[in-house]
Amino acid sequence: MSRSDTTLPSPHKIVVANWKMHGNLARNHTLVDGYLQGLKSLSQADVVICVPYPYLAQIQSLLSETHVAWGAQNLAKYEEGAYTGEVSAGMLCDFGAQYVIIGHSERSTAYCESDENIAEKFMMAKRHGLTPILCVGETLLEREAGVMERVVGKQLETIIRLFGGEAFANSIVSYEPIWAIGTGLAASAEQAVAMHQFIRDTVSAADKSAADTLKILYGGSVNPQNAVQLLNQQEIDGALVGRCSLNAEQFIKICQAVPENSVV
Ligand code: PEP
């Protein structure tokens, strides 16, 4: 069975904006207006905006009558309780979030998040019907040492060991080489495709039908120029975009790089 024969929530490639810790009420409004203007004539890609927690209510009111979805950049691994400063999956759902980024390297390195912690967050998102966008990727040293597949494999295997391969059904993995994030140095299409194949094979070995419904994105210095080649690869189901998502014109150009009639 080919991947396009399976029942996916959406057959489109997906472009996710990660605003990181940027924005304010006025700037967000202008940026979203710019997105919506440019996206009017775009039907070949699904678009998601992941915003800082305080702006979930604002993004809900700006996007609820549109075809653009929204999400958060992290969530707590607990349902609720005495966890000062944490935000639960249920709270994200209260604001209409459908997606949540999990295990972004800017969090896992700064806050020492273990693969086990990330796996628990992944499952918490799933239990609440949120689509997790799991970030995986290697450092430059690891790539130079040729151990990038071992590193990414371990990140995936932790979820498989704790929750089984079926956890990946209808989920998203974003391959984000740490050396490419925010550096202006994106992975080549060949490097990205090789890792995407490895990710799908790893999940498929644990659960073939889950792997068929998994979307695998590329993230790391995606811009309007390199997006054309990256998003034309059959193995690349979309992009996670940081810096260029803060500029509506550039973000729209990245979305437009998704080929017409492409299906994942
Ligand atoms: C990211 O934050 O996930 C990211 C890919 O950032 P940038 O596009 O700025 O490299």
Tab-separated table of C-alpha atoms and ligand atoms in Angstrom:
chain	number	residue	atom	x	y	z
A	1	MET	CA	0.000	0.000	0.000
A	2	SER	CA	1.396	3.416	-0.903
A	3	ARG	CA	1.313	6.186	1.676
A	4	SER	CA	-1.276	8.104	-0.320
A	5	ASP	CA	-3.681	5.120	-0.098
A	6	THR	CA	-4.010	5.472	3.671
A	7	THR	CA	-6.543	7.579	5.554
A	8	LEU	CA	-4.672	10.667	6.683
A	9	PRO	CA	-6.265	13.612	8.469
A	10	SER	CA	-5.126	15.750	5.529
A	11	PRO	CA	-3.285	14.726	2.375
A	12	HIS	CA	-1.490	18.067	2.155
A	13	LYS	CA	2.036	18.999	3.024
A	14	ILE	CA	2.118	21.203	6.108
A	15	VAL	CA	4.035	24.374	6.894
A	16	VAL	CA	4.355	25.229	10.589
A	17	ALA	CA	5.363	28.671	11.865
A	18	ASN	CA	7.287	28.610	15.139
A	19	TRP	CA	7.212	32.150	16.461
A	20	LYS	CA	9.442	31.171	19.416
A	21	MET	CA	9.487	33.983	22.049
A	22	HIS	CA	8.665	36.761	19.591
A	23	GLY	CA	5.683	39.031	19.200
A	24	ASN	CA	3.284	41.319	20.985
A	25	LEU	CA	-0.433	41.934	20.516
A	26	ALA	CA	0.001	44.576	17.821
A	27	ARG	CA	2.757	42.797	15.882
A	28	ASN	CA	0.940	39.464	15.998
A	29	HIS	CA	-2.166	41.070	14.539
A	30	THR	CA	-0.214	42.635	11.658
A	31	LEU	CA	1.685	39.402	10.994
A	32	VAL	CA	-1.466	37.268	10.935
A	33	ASP	CA	-3.178	39.782	8.619
A	34	GLY	CA	-0.189	39.421	6.291
A	35	TYR	CA	-0.354	35.615	6.453
A	36	LEU	CA	-4.095	35.543	5.741
A	37	GLN	CA	-3.811	37.950	2.845
A	38	GLY	CA	-1.102	35.826	1.204
A	39	LEU	CA	-2.751	32.514	1.983
A	40	LYS	CA	-6.039	33.441	0.268
A	41	SER	CA	-4.882	31.960	-3.011
A	42	LEU	CA	-2.996	29.007	-1.527
A	43	SER	CA	-4.679	25.632	-1.255
A	44	GLN	CA	-1.806	23.163	-1.670
A	45	ALA	CA	-0.522	23.324	1.932
A	46	ASP	CA	-1.914	23.175	5.451
A	47	VAL	CA	-0.654	26.005	7.648
A	48	VAL	CA	-0.203	26.014	11.428
A	49	ILE	CA	1.028	28.831	13.677
A	50	CYS	CA	2.660	27.915	17.004
A	51	VAL	CA	2.602	30.919	19.316
A	52	PRO	CA	3.812	31.748	22.850
A	53	TYR	CA	1.207	30.719	25.465
A	54	PRO	CA	-0.063	34.229	26.304
A	55	TYR	CA	-1.147	34.746	22.698
A	56	LEU	CA	-3.275	31.601	22.340
A	57	ALA	CA	-6.478	33.551	23.031
A	58	GLN	CA	-5.520	36.207	20.504
A	59	ILE	CA	-4.621	33.661	17.816
A	60	GLN	CA	-7.852	31.777	18.471
A	61	SER	CA	-9.892	34.914	17.872
A	62	LEU	CA	-7.866	35.847	14.754
A	63	LEU	CA	-7.917	32.388	13.148
A	64	SER	CA	-11.092	30.647	14.245
A	65	GLU	CA	-13.001	31.580	11.073
A	66	THR	CA	-10.079	30.670	8.794
A	67	HIS	CA	-8.485	27.495	7.454
A	68	VAL	CA	-5.244	28.172	9.394
A	69	ALA	CA	-4.719	26.090	12.556
A	70	TRP	CA	-2.728	27.012	15.650
A	71	GLY	CA	-0.784	25.447	18.456
A	72	ALA	CA	1.743	25.920	21.241
A	73	GLN	CA	5.473	25.370	21.587
A	74	ASN	CA	5.499	23.120	24.657
A	75	LEU	CA	3.205	21.494	27.220
A	76	ALA	CA	3.439	19.897	30.662
A	77	LYS	CA	3.801	16.143	30.994
A	78	TYR	CA	1.243	16.196	33.838
A	79	GLU	CA	-2.561	16.515	33.653
A	80	GLU	CA	-2.704	19.151	36.403
A	81	GLY	CA	-1.368	19.909	39.836
A	82	ALA	CA	1.195	21.910	41.744
A	83	TYR	CA	3.524	22.634	38.820
A	84	THR	CA	4.126	26.358	38.929
A	85	GLY	CA	4.657	27.904	35.516
A	86	GLU	CA	3.577	24.823	33.564
A	87	VAL	CA	0.734	24.700	31.031
A	88	SER	CA	-1.334	21.551	30.543
A	89	ALA	CA	-2.647	19.909	27.396
A	90	GLY	CA	-6.210	20.592	28.573
A	91	MET	CA	-5.437	24.305	28.810
A	92	LEU	CA	-4.146	24.321	25.223
A	93	CYS	CA	-7.363	22.604	24.094
A	94	ASP	CA	-9.415	25.289	25.894
A	95	PHE	CA	-7.936	27.774	23.421
A	96	GLY	CA	-8.591	25.646	20.343
A	97	ALA	CA	-4.996	24.535	19.847
A	98	GLN	CA	-4.691	21.485	17.602
A	99	TYR	CA	-0.902	21.152	17.514
A	100	VAL	CA	1.975	21.341	19.963
A	101	ILE	CA	5.724	21.348	19.367
A	102	ILE	CA	7.492	18.832	21.610
A	103	GLY	CA	11.207	18.534	22.387
A	104	HIS	CA	12.467	21.536	20.439
A	105	SER	CA	16.248	21.628	20.894
A	106	GLU	CA	16.080	25.202	22.213
A	107	ARG	CA	14.102	23.744	25.124
A	108	SER	CA	15.749	20.362	25.512
A	109	THR	CA	19.241	21.881	25.758
A	110	ALA	CA	18.328	24.936	27.863
A	111	TYR	CA	16.089	22.994	30.283
A	112	CYS	CA	17.858	19.607	30.132
A	113	GLU	CA	14.770	17.742	28.910
A	114	SER	CA	15.438	14.007	28.690
A	115	ASP	CA	14.148	11.802	25.868
A	116	GLU	CA	11.852	10.161	28.476
A	117	ASN	CA	10.365	13.523	29.471
A	118	ILE	CA	9.786	14.367	25.835
A	119	ALA	CA	8.148	10.970	25.257
A	120	GLU	CA	5.742	11.603	28.153
A	121	LYS	CA	4.820	15.017	26.716
A	122	PHE	CA	4.263	13.421	23.316
A	123	MET	CA	1.766	10.960	24.807
A	124	MET	CA	0.076	13.636	26.879
A	125	ALA	CA	-0.587	15.592	23.681
A	126	LYS	CA	-2.001	12.491	21.986
A	127	ARG	CA	-4.287	11.681	24.912
A	128	HIS	CA	-5.856	15.115	24.518
A	129	GLY	CA	-6.268	14.870	20.752
A	130	LEU	CA	-3.476	17.357	20.064
A	131	THR	CA	-1.135	16.551	17.171
A	132	PRO	CA	2.412	16.447	18.548
A	133	ILE	CA	5.188	17.901	16.395
A	134	LEU	CA	8.162	15.989	17.780
A	135	CYS	CA	11.529	17.627	17.042
A	136	VAL	CA	14.513	15.322	16.566
A	137	GLY	CA	17.998	16.061	15.321
A	138	GLU	CA	21.711	15.873	15.900
A	139	THR	CA	24.410	18.391	16.808
A	140	LEU	CA	27.180	19.313	14.369
A	141	LEU	CA	29.673	17.209	16.350
A	142	GLU	CA	27.376	14.207	16.103
A	143	ARG	CA	26.970	14.675	12.339
A	144	GLU	CA	30.716	15.054	11.885
A	145	ALA	CA	31.225	11.886	13.896
A	146	GLY	CA	28.724	10.119	11.614
A	147	VAL	CA	26.410	9.152	14.502
A	148	MET	CA	23.372	11.246	13.470
A	149	GLU	CA	21.168	8.218	12.821
A	150	ARG	CA	22.078	6.711	16.170
A	151	VAL	CA	21.102	9.987	17.899
A	152	VAL	CA	17.796	10.419	16.057
A	153	GLY	CA	17.082	6.686	16.376
A	154	LYS	CA	17.440	6.905	20.160
A	155	GLN	CA	15.002	9.842	20.309
A	156	LEU	CA	12.394	7.821	18.389
A	157	GLU	CA	13.113	4.534	20.154
A	158	THR	CA	12.383	6.091	23.545
A	159	ILE	CA	8.776	6.713	22.474
A	160	ILE	CA	8.546	3.289	20.822
A	161	ARG	CA	9.916	1.541	23.937
A	162	LEU	CA	7.611	3.381	26.356
A	163	PHE	CA	4.413	3.624	24.287
A	164	GLY	CA	4.779	1.438	21.189
A	165	GLY	CA	5.129	2.365	17.524
A	166	GLU	CA	1.375	3.040	17.253
A	167	ALA	CA	1.991	6.285	19.183
A	168	PHE	CA	3.253	7.742	15.897
A	169	ALA	CA	-0.060	7.263	14.071
A	170	ASN	CA	-1.299	10.627	12.723
A	171	SER	CA	1.594	12.400	14.424
A	172	ILE	CA	4.311	14.688	13.104
A	173	VAL	CA	8.072	14.363	13.446
A	174	SER	CA	10.215	17.325	12.455
A	175	TYR	CA	13.815	16.585	11.552
A	176	GLU	CA	15.688	19.592	12.903
A	177	PRO	CA	19.462	19.264	12.741
A	178	ILE	CA	20.583	21.435	15.653
A	179	TRP	CA	23.403	22.873	13.541
A	180	ALA	CA	20.840	24.194	11.056
A	181	ILE	CA	18.480	25.948	13.486
A	182	GLY	CA	18.798	29.717	13.316
A	183	THR	CA	22.235	29.515	11.655
A	184	GLY	CA	21.294	30.230	8.045
A	185	LEU	CA	22.879	26.883	7.135
A	186	ALA	CA	20.082	24.516	6.125
A	187	ALA	CA	20.612	20.816	5.520
A	188	SER	CA	20.885	19.891	1.855
A	189	ALA	CA	17.918	18.143	0.302
A	190	GLU	CA	20.020	14.950	0.163
A	191	GLN	CA	20.877	15.119	3.878
A	192	ALA	CA	17.249	15.791	4.788
A	193	VAL	CA	15.844	13.059	2.529
A	194	ALA	CA	18.293	10.474	3.906
A	195	MET	CA	17.268	11.262	7.481
A	196	HIS	CA	13.560	11.359	6.618
A	197	GLN	CA	13.847	7.878	5.109
A	198	PHE	CA	15.652	6.695	8.234
A	199	ILE	CA	12.903	8.165	10.472
A	200	ARG	CA	10.106	6.536	8.479
A	201	ASP	CA	11.943	3.195	8.372
A	202	THR	CA	12.529	3.288	12.136
A	203	VAL	CA	8.852	3.944	12.875
A	204	SER	CA	7.776	1.442	10.223
A	205	ALA	CA	9.865	-1.306	11.816
A	206	ALA	CA	7.853	-0.737	15.011
A	207	ASP	CA	4.434	-0.164	13.395
A	208	LYS	CA	4.023	-0.062	9.632
A	209	SER	CA	0.515	1.428	9.603
A	210	ALA	CA	1.509	4.196	12.030
A	211	ALA	CA	4.476	5.044	9.804
A	212	ASP	CA	2.107	5.365	6.842
A	213	THR	CA	0.156	8.129	8.601
A	214	LEU	CA	3.194	9.948	10.009
A	215	LYS	CA	4.157	13.299	8.525
A	216	ILE	CA	7.871	14.113	8.578
A	217	LEU	CA	8.826	17.781	8.295
A	218	TYR	CA	12.184	19.442	7.845
A	219	GLY	CA	13.186	22.401	10.052
A	220	GLY	CA	16.372	24.450	10.197
A	221	SER	CA	16.987	27.743	8.346
A	222	VAL	CA	14.215	27.156	5.815
A	223	ASN	CA	13.875	30.258	3.629
A	224	PRO	CA	12.040	31.083	0.388
A	225	GLN	CA	15.072	30.028	-1.681
A	226	ASN	CA	15.891	26.614	-0.198
A	227	ALA	CA	12.195	25.811	0.412
A	228	VAL	CA	11.653	25.144	-3.277
A	229	GLN	CA	14.094	22.254	-3.405
A	230	LEU	CA	13.299	20.910	0.066
A	231	LEU	CA	9.522	20.941	-0.327
A	232	ASN	CA	9.686	19.316	-3.746
A	233	GLN	CA	11.150	16.153	-2.219
A	234	GLN	CA	8.569	13.403	-1.913
A	235	GLU	CA	10.021	12.340	1.459
A	236	ILE	CA	9.626	15.832	2.949
A	237	ASP	CA	6.028	16.343	4.067
A	238	GLY	CA	6.441	19.982	5.034
A	239	ALA	CA	8.533	22.469	6.975
A	240	LEU	CA	8.899	23.897	10.470
A	241	VAL	CA	9.901	27.533	10.060
A	242	GLY	CA	11.402	29.769	12.743
A	243	ARG	CA	12.999	33.053	11.659
A	244	CYS	CA	11.268	33.378	8.295
A	245	SER	CA	7.856	32.911	9.919
A	246	LEU	CA	8.239	36.363	11.490
A	247	ASN	CA	8.013	37.959	8.063
A	248	ALA	CA	4.673	37.401	6.317
A	249	GLU	CA	6.075	37.810	2.820
A	250	GLN	CA	8.852	35.251	3.368
A	251	PHE	CA	6.545	32.828	5.140
A	252	ILE	CA	4.018	32.975	2.289
A	253	LYS	CA	6.770	32.350	-0.242
A	254	ILE	CA	7.780	29.235	1.714
A	255	CYS	CA	4.153	28.039	1.697
A	256	GLN	CA	3.972	28.709	-2.050
A	257	ALA	CA	7.032	26.482	-2.545
A	258	VAL	CA	4.827	23.467	-1.764
A	259	PRO	CA	4.135	22.005	-5.200
A	260	GLU	CA	0.534	22.151	-6.458
A	261	ASN	CA	-1.245	18.792	-6.213
A	262	SER	CA	1.420	17.290	-3.933
A	263	VAL	CA	0.048	14.616	-1.605
A	264	VAL	CA	1.763	13.025	1.359
B	1	PEP	C1	12.898	26.219	14.552
B	1	PEP	O1	12.848	26.987	15.482
B	1	PEP	O2	12.316	25.138	14.634
B	1	PEP	C2	13.627	26.594	13.362
B	1	PEP	C3	13.710	25.718	12.415
B	1	PEP	O3	14.180	27.848	13.324
B	1	PEP	P1	14.867	28.565	12.056
B	1	PEP	O4	13.913	28.408	10.887
B	1	PEP	O5	15.039	29.974	12.470
B	1	PEP	O6	16.163	27.850	11.801
